Coordinates of C-alpha atoms and ligand atoms in Angstrom, one line a residue:
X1 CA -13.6 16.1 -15.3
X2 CA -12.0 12.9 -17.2
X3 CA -14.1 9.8 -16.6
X4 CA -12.2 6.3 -16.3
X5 CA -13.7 3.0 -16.7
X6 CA -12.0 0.1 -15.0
X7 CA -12.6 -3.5 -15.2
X8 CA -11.3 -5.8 -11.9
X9 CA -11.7 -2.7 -9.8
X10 CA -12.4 -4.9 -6.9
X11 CA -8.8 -6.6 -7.6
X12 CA -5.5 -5.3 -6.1
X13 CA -4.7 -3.1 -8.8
X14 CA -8.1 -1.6 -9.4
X15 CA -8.5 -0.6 -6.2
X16 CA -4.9 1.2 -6.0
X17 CA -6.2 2.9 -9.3
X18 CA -9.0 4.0 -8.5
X19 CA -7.6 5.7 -5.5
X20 CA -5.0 7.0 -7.7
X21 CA -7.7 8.4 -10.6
X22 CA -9.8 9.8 -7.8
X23 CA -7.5 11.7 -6.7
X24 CA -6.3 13.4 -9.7
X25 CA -10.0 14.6 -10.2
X26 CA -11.5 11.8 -12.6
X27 CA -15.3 10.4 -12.1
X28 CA -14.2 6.2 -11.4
X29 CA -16.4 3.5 -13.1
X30 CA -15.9 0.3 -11.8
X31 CA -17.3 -3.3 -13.7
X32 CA -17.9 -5.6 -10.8
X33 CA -19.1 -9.2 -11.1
X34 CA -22.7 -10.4 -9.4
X35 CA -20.9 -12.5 -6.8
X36 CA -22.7 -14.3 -3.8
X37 CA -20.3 -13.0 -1.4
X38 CA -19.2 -9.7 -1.2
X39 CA -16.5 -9.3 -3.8
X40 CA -15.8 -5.3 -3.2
X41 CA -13.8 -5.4 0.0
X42 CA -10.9 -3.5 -1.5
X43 CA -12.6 -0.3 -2.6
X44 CA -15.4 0.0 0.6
X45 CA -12.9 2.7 1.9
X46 CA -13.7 4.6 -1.8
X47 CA -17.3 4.3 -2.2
X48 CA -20.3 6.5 -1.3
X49 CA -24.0 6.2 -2.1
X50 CA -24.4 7.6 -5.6
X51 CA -27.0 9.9 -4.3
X52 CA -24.3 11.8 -3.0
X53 CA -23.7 15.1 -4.8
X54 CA -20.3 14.5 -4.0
X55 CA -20.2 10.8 -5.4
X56 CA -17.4 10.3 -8.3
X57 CA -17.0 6.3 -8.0
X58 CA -19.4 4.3 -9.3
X59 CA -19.8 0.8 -9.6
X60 CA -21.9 -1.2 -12.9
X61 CA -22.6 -4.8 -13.2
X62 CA -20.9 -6.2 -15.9
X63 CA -18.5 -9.5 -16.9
X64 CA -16.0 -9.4 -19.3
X65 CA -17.7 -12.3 -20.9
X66 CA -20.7 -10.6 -21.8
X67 CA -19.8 -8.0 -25.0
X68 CA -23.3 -6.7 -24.9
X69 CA -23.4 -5.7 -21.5
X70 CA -19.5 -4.4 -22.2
X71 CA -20.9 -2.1 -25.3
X72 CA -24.2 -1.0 -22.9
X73 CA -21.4 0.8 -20.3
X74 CA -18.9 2.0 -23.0
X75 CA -22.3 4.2 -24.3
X76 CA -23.8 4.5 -20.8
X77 CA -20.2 5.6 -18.9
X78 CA -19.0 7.8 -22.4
X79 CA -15.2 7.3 -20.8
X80 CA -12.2 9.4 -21.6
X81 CA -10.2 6.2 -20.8
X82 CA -10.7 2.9 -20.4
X83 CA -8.3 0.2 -18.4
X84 CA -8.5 -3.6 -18.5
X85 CA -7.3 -5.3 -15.6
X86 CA -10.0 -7.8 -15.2
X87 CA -8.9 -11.1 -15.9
X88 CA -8.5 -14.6 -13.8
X89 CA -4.8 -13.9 -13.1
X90 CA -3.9 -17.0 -10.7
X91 CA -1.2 -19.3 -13.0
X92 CA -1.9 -22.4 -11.1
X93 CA -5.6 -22.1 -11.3
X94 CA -5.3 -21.5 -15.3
X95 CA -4.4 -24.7 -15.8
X96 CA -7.1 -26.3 -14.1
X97 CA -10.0 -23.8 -15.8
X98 CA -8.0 -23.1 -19.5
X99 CA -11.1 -22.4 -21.4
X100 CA -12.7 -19.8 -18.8
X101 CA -9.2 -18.3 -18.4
X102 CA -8.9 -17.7 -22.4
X103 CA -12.4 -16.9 -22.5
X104 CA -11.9 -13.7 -19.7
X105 CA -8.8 -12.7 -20.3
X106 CA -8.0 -13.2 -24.4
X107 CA -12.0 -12.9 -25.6
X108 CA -13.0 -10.6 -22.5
X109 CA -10.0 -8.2 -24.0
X110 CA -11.3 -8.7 -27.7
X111 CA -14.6 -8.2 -26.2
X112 CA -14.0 -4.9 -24.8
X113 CA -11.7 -4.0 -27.8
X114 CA -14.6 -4.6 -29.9
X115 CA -17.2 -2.1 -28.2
X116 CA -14.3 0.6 -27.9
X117 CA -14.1 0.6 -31.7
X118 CA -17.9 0.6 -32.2
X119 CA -18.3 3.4 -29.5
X120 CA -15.7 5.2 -31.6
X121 CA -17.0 4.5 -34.8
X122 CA -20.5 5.4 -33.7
X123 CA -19.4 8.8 -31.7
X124 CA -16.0 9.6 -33.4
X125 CA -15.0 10.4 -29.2
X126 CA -11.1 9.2 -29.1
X127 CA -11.1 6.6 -26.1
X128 CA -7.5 5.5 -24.7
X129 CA -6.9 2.0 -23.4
X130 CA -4.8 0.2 -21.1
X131 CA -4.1 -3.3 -21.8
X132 CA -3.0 -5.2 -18.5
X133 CA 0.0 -7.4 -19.9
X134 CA 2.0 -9.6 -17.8
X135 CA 5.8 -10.8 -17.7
X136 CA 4.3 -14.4 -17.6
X137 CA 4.4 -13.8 -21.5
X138 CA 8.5 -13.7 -21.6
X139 CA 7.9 -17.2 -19.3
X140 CA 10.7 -19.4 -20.6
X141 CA 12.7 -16.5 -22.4
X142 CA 15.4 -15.8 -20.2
X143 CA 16.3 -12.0 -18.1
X144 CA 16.8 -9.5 -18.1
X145 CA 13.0 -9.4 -20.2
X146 CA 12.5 -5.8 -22.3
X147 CA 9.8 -4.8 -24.7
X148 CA 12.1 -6.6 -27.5
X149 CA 12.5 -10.6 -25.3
X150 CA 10.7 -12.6 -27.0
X151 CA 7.7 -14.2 -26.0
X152 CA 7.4 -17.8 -24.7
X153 CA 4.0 -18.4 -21.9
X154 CA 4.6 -21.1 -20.4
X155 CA 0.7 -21.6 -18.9
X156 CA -3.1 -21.1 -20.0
X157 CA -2.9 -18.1 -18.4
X158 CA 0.0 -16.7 -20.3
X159 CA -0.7 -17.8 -23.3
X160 CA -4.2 -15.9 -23.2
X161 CA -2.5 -12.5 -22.1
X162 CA -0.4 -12.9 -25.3
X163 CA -3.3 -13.5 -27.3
X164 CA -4.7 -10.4 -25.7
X165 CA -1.7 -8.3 -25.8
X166 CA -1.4 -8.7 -29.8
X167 CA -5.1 -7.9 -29.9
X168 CA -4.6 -4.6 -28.5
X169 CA -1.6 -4.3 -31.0
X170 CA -3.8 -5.4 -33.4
X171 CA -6.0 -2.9 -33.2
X172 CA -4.0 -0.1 -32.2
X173 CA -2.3 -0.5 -35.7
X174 CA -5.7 -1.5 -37.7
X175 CA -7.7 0.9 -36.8
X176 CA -5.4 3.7 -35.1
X177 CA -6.9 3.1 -31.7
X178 CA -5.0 4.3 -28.9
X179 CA -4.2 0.6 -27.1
X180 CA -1.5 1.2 -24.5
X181 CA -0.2 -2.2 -23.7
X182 CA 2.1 -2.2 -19.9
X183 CA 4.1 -5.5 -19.4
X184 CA 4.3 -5.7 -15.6
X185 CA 6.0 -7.7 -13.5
X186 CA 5.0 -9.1 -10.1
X187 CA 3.7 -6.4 -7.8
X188 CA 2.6 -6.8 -4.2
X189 CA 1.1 -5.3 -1.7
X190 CA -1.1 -5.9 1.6
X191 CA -4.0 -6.1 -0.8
X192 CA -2.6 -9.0 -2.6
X193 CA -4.6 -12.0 -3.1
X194 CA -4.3 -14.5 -0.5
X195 CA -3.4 -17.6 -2.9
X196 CA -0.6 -15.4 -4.3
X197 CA 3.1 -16.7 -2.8
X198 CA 3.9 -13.3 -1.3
X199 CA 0.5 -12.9 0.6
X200 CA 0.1 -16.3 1.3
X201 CA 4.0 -16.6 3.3
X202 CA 3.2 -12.9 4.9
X203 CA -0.7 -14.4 6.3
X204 CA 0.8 -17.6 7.2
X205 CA 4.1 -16.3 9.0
X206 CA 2.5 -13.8 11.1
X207 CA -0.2 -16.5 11.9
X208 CA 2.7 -18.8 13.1
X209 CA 4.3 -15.5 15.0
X210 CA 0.9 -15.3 16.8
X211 CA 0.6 -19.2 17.5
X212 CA -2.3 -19.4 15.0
X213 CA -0.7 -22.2 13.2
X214 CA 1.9 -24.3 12.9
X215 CA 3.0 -25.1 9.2
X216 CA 3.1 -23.3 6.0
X217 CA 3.1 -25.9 2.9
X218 CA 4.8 -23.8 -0.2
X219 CA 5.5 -25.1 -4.0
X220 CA 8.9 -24.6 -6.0
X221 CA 11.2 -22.5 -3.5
X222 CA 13.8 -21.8 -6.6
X223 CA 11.4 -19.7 -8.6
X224 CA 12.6 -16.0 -9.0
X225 CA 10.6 -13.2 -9.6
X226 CA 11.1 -9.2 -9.7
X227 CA 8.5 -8.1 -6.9
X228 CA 7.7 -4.4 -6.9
X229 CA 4.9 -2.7 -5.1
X230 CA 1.2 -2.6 -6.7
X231 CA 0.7 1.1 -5.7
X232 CA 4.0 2.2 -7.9
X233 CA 2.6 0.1 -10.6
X234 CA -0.9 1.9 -11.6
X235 CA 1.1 5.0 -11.6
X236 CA 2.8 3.3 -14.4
X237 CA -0.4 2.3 -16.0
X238 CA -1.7 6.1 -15.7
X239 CA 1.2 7.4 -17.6
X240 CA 1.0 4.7 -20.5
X241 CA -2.6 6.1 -20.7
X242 CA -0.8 10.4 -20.6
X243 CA 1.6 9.8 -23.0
X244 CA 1.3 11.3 -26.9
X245 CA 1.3 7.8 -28.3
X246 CA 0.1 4.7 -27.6
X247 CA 3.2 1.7 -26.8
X248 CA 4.5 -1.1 -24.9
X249 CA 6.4 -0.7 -21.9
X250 CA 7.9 -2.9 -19.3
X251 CA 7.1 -2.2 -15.8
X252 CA 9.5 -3.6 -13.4
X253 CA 12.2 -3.0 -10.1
X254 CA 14.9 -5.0 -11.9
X255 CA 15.6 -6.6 -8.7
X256 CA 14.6 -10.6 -8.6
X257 CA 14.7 -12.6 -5.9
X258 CA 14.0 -16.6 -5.2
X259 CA 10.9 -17.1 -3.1
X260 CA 13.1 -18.5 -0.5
X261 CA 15.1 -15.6 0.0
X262 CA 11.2 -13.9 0.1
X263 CA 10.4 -16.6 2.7
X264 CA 13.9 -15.7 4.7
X265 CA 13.3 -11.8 4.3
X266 CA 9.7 -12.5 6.0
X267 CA 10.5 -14.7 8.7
X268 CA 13.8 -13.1 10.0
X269 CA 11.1 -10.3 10.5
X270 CA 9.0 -11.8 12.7
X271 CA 12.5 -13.4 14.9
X272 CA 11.4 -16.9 13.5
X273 CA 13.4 -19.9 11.9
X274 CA 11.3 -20.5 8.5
X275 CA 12.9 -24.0 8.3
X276 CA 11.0 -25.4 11.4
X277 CA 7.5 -23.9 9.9
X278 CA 7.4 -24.6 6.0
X279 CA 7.6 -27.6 4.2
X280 CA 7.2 -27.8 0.3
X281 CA 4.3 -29.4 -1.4
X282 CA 4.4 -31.1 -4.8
X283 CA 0.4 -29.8 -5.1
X284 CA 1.7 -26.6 -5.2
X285 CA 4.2 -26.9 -8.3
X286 CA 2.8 -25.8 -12.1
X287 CA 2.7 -28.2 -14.7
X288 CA 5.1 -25.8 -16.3
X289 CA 7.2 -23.4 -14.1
X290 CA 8.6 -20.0 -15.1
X291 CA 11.9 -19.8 -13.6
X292 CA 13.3 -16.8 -13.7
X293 CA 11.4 -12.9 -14.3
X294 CA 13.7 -9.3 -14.1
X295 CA 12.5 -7.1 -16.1
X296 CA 14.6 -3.9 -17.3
X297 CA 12.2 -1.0 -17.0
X298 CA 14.7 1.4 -18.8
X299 CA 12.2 2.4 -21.6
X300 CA 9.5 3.3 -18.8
X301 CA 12.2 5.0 -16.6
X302 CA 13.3 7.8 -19.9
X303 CA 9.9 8.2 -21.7
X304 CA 8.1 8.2 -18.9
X305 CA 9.5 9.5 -16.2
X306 CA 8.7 6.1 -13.9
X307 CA 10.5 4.1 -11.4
X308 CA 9.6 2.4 -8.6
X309 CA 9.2 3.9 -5.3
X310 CA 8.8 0.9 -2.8
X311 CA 11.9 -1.3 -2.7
X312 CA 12.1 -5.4 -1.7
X313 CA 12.8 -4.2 2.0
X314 CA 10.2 -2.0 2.3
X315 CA 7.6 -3.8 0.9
X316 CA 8.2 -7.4 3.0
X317 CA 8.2 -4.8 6.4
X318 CA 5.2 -3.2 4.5
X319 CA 3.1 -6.5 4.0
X320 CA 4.3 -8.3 7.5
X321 CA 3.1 -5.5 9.5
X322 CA -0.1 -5.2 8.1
X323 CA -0.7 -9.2 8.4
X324 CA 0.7 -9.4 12.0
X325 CA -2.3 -7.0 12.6
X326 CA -5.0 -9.0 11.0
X327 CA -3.2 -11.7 13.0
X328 CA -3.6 -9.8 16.1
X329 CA -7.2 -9.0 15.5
X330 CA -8.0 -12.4 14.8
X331 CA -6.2 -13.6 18.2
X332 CA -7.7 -11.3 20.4
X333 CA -11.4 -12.1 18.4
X334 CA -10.2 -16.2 19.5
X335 CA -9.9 -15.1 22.6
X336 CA -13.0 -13.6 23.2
X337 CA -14.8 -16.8 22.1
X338 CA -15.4 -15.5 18.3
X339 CA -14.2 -18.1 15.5
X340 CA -13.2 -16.1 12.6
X341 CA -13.6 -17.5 9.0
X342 CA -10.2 -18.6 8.1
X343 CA -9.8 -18.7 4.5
X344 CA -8.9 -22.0 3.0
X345 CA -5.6 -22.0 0.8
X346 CA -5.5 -25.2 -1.3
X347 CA -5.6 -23.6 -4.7
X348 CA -2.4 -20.9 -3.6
Ligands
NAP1 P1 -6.7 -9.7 -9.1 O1 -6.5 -9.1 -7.7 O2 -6.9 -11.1 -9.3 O3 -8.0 -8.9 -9.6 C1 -8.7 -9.4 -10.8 C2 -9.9 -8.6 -11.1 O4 -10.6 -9.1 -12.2 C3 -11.0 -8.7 -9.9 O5 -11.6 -7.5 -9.8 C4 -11.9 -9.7 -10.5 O6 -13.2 -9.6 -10.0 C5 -11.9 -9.3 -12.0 N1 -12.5 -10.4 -12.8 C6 -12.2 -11.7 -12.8 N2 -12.9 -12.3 -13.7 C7 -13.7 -11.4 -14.4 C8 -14.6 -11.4 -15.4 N3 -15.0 -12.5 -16.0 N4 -15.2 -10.2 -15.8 C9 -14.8 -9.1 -15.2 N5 -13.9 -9.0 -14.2 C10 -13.4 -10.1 -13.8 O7 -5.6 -9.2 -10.1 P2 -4.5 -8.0 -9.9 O8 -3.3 -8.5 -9.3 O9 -5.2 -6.8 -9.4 O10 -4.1 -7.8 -11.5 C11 -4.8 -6.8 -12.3 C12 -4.6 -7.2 -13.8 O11 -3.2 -7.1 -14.0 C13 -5.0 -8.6 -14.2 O12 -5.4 -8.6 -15.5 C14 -3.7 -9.4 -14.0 O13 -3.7 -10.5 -14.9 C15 -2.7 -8.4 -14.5 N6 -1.3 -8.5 -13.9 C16 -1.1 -8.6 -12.6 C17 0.2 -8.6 -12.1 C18 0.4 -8.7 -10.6 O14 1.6 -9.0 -10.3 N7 -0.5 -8.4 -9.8 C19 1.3 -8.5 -13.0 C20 1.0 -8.4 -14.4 C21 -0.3 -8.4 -14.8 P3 -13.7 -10.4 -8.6 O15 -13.2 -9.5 -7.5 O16 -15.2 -10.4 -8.7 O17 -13.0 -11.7 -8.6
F7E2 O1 3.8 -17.4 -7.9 C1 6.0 -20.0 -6.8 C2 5.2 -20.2 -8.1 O2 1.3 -17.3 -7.8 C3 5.1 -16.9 -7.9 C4 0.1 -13.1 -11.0 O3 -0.2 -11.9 -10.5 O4 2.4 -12.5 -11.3 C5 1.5 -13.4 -10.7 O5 1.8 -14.7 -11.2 C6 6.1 -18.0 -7.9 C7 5.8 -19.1 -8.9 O6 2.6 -15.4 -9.0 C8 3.9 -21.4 -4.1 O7 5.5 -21.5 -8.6 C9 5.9 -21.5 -4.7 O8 7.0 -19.5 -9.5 O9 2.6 -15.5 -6.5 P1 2.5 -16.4 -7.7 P2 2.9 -15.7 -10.5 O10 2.6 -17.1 -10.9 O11 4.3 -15.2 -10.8 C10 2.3 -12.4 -12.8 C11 3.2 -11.3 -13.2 C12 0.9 -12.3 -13.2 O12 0.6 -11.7 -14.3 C13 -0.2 -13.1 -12.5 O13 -1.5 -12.6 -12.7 O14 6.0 -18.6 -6.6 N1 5.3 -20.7 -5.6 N2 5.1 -22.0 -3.8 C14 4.0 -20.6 -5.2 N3 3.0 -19.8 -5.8 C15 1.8 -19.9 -5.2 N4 0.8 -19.1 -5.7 N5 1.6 -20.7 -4.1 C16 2.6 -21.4 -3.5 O15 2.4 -22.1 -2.5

């Protein structure tokens, strides 16, 4: 049985991958942060007390800015494969906490770089690596983006996933590691973050639909990105990881669209007229935008044998559907005198 370590398994992607590990037979091992309030929402439906014969996910405390306590698991967990998609990944937020962004996500990667090679050195037990790149790192260069565009990040954020990409480059070349680095572009889902722009128009539309609230306060409407679905995109990271040799792929739909034409898609769904609900909000705009993503997947498509299965369609219907049901839940709980904790959304 292969074992897998995963770092931000509670996030979106680490909880589509660990249902997609677990069910090609691997023993999961999730880093989770010590968090006041529960932080593991996303992967209840996976879990089951470890006293359970049948148990194959487990869950260690760790933080990706603590190498010892990285270095402990990698000779504690003995993994066959290891994939790094912890990170603070909002944009916005970046630049308001640059130091702790850099420190997770360009040191956290070093970090756990670090006690792969050790583990290796010390045991001689090949580890492969997934390196959780982003198409924030083309930023200003313009589409379509391949693995040979040039980087340009325009934000903290960015700028610390290059640093983080060239490490794994670094040491895949140094040292011979097997460092697969993906470069993916947006992907979605109903799992997505709430400060994120898809999740945060699908929550707030439905919540107008169901006459929750009124308004829906957005940032730079003009922005295009290439959304694809998250559960297509861990398959991608899987594959980096089955390949003979270690690279960089691009992981896209090579579809973009504005966030308006998001905003339009979503509320012509729902029967409603998106220009009497949303109004823009300077608070929302980066100090430095990305305009335009589309990334050109053809590498991924003919050495790997990936494309994406969920289109743009399918994955607005996908998302509104499951928001007008939390929306629904949340009416009927209203209704019934309960007051639901509404998240707040002044960092999306
Ligand atoms: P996400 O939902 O924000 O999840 C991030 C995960 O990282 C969470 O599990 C979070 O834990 C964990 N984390 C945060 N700080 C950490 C720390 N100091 N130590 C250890 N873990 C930490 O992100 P995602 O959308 O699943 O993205 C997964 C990865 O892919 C990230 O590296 C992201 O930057 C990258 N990426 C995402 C996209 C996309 O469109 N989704 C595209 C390209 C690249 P908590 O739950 O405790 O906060
Ligand atoms: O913004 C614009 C915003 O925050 C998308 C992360 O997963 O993907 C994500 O980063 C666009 C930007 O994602 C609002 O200015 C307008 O142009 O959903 P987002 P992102 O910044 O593209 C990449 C690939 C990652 O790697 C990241 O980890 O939408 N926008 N109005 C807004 N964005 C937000 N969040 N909120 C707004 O109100």
């Amino acid at each position: 049985m292969k074992k897998a370590l995963v770092t931000g398994i509670t996030g979106q992607d680490g909880s589509y991958l660990a249902e997609l590990l677990l069910s090609k037979d691997y023993q999961v091992h999730g880093i989770i942060r010590r968090s006041a309030s529960f932080n593991t929402d996303r992967i209840e439906h996976l879990y089951r007390d470890p006293h359970d014969p049948e148990a194959r996910l487990f869950l260690h405390y760790g933080d990706l800015t603590d190498g010892t306590c990285l270095r402990r698991l990698l000779h504690r967990v003995q993994p066959d494969e290891v994939y790094n998609l912890g990170a603070q990944s909002h944009v916005k937020i970046s630049f308001e906490q640059p130091g702790y962004t850099a420190d997770v996500d360009a040191l956290g990667t070093l970090r756990l770089l670090e006690a792969v090679h050790d583990h290796l050195s010390a045991t001689g037990k090949p580890v492969r690596f997934y390196q959780a790149g982003s198409s924030e790192m083309f930023g200003a260069s313009p589409p379509p983006q391949t693995e040979n565009t040039p980087f340009y990040p325009r934000s903290p954020y960015a700028v610390s996933k290059v640093a983080a990409h060239w490490f794994g480059v670094n040491y895949r070349e140094a040292y011979g590691m097997f460092v697969a680095n993906g470069i993916l572009f947006n992907h979605e889902s109903p799992r997505r973050g709430e400060t994120f722009v898809t999740r945060k128009i699908t929550r707030a539309a439905c919540r107008i639909k169901e006459g929750l609230q009124d308004q829906l306060f957005l940032g730079n409407l003009d922005a295009k990105r290439d959304w694809g679905f998250a559960g297509d995109y861990v398959e991608a990271m899987w594959r980096l990881l089955q390949h003979d040799t270690p690279d960089t792929f691009v992981v896209a739909t090579g579809e973009a669209h504005t966030v308006r034409e998001f905003v339009e898609a979503v509320f012509e769904k729902l029967g409603l007229d998106w220009k009497k609900s949303v109004a823009v909000d300077k608070r929302y705009f980066r100090p430095t935008e990305v305009d335009s993503l589309c990334g050109d997947a053809t590498k991924a498509r003919k050495v790997l044998g990936w494309k994406p299965q969920v289109g743009f369609d399918a994955l607005v219907t996908m998302m509104v559907d499951h928001d007008r049901e939390l929306a629904r839940q949340e009416k009927t709980l209203r209704a019934a005198g309960h007051e639901p904790t509404t998240r707040g959304s002044t960092h999306g």
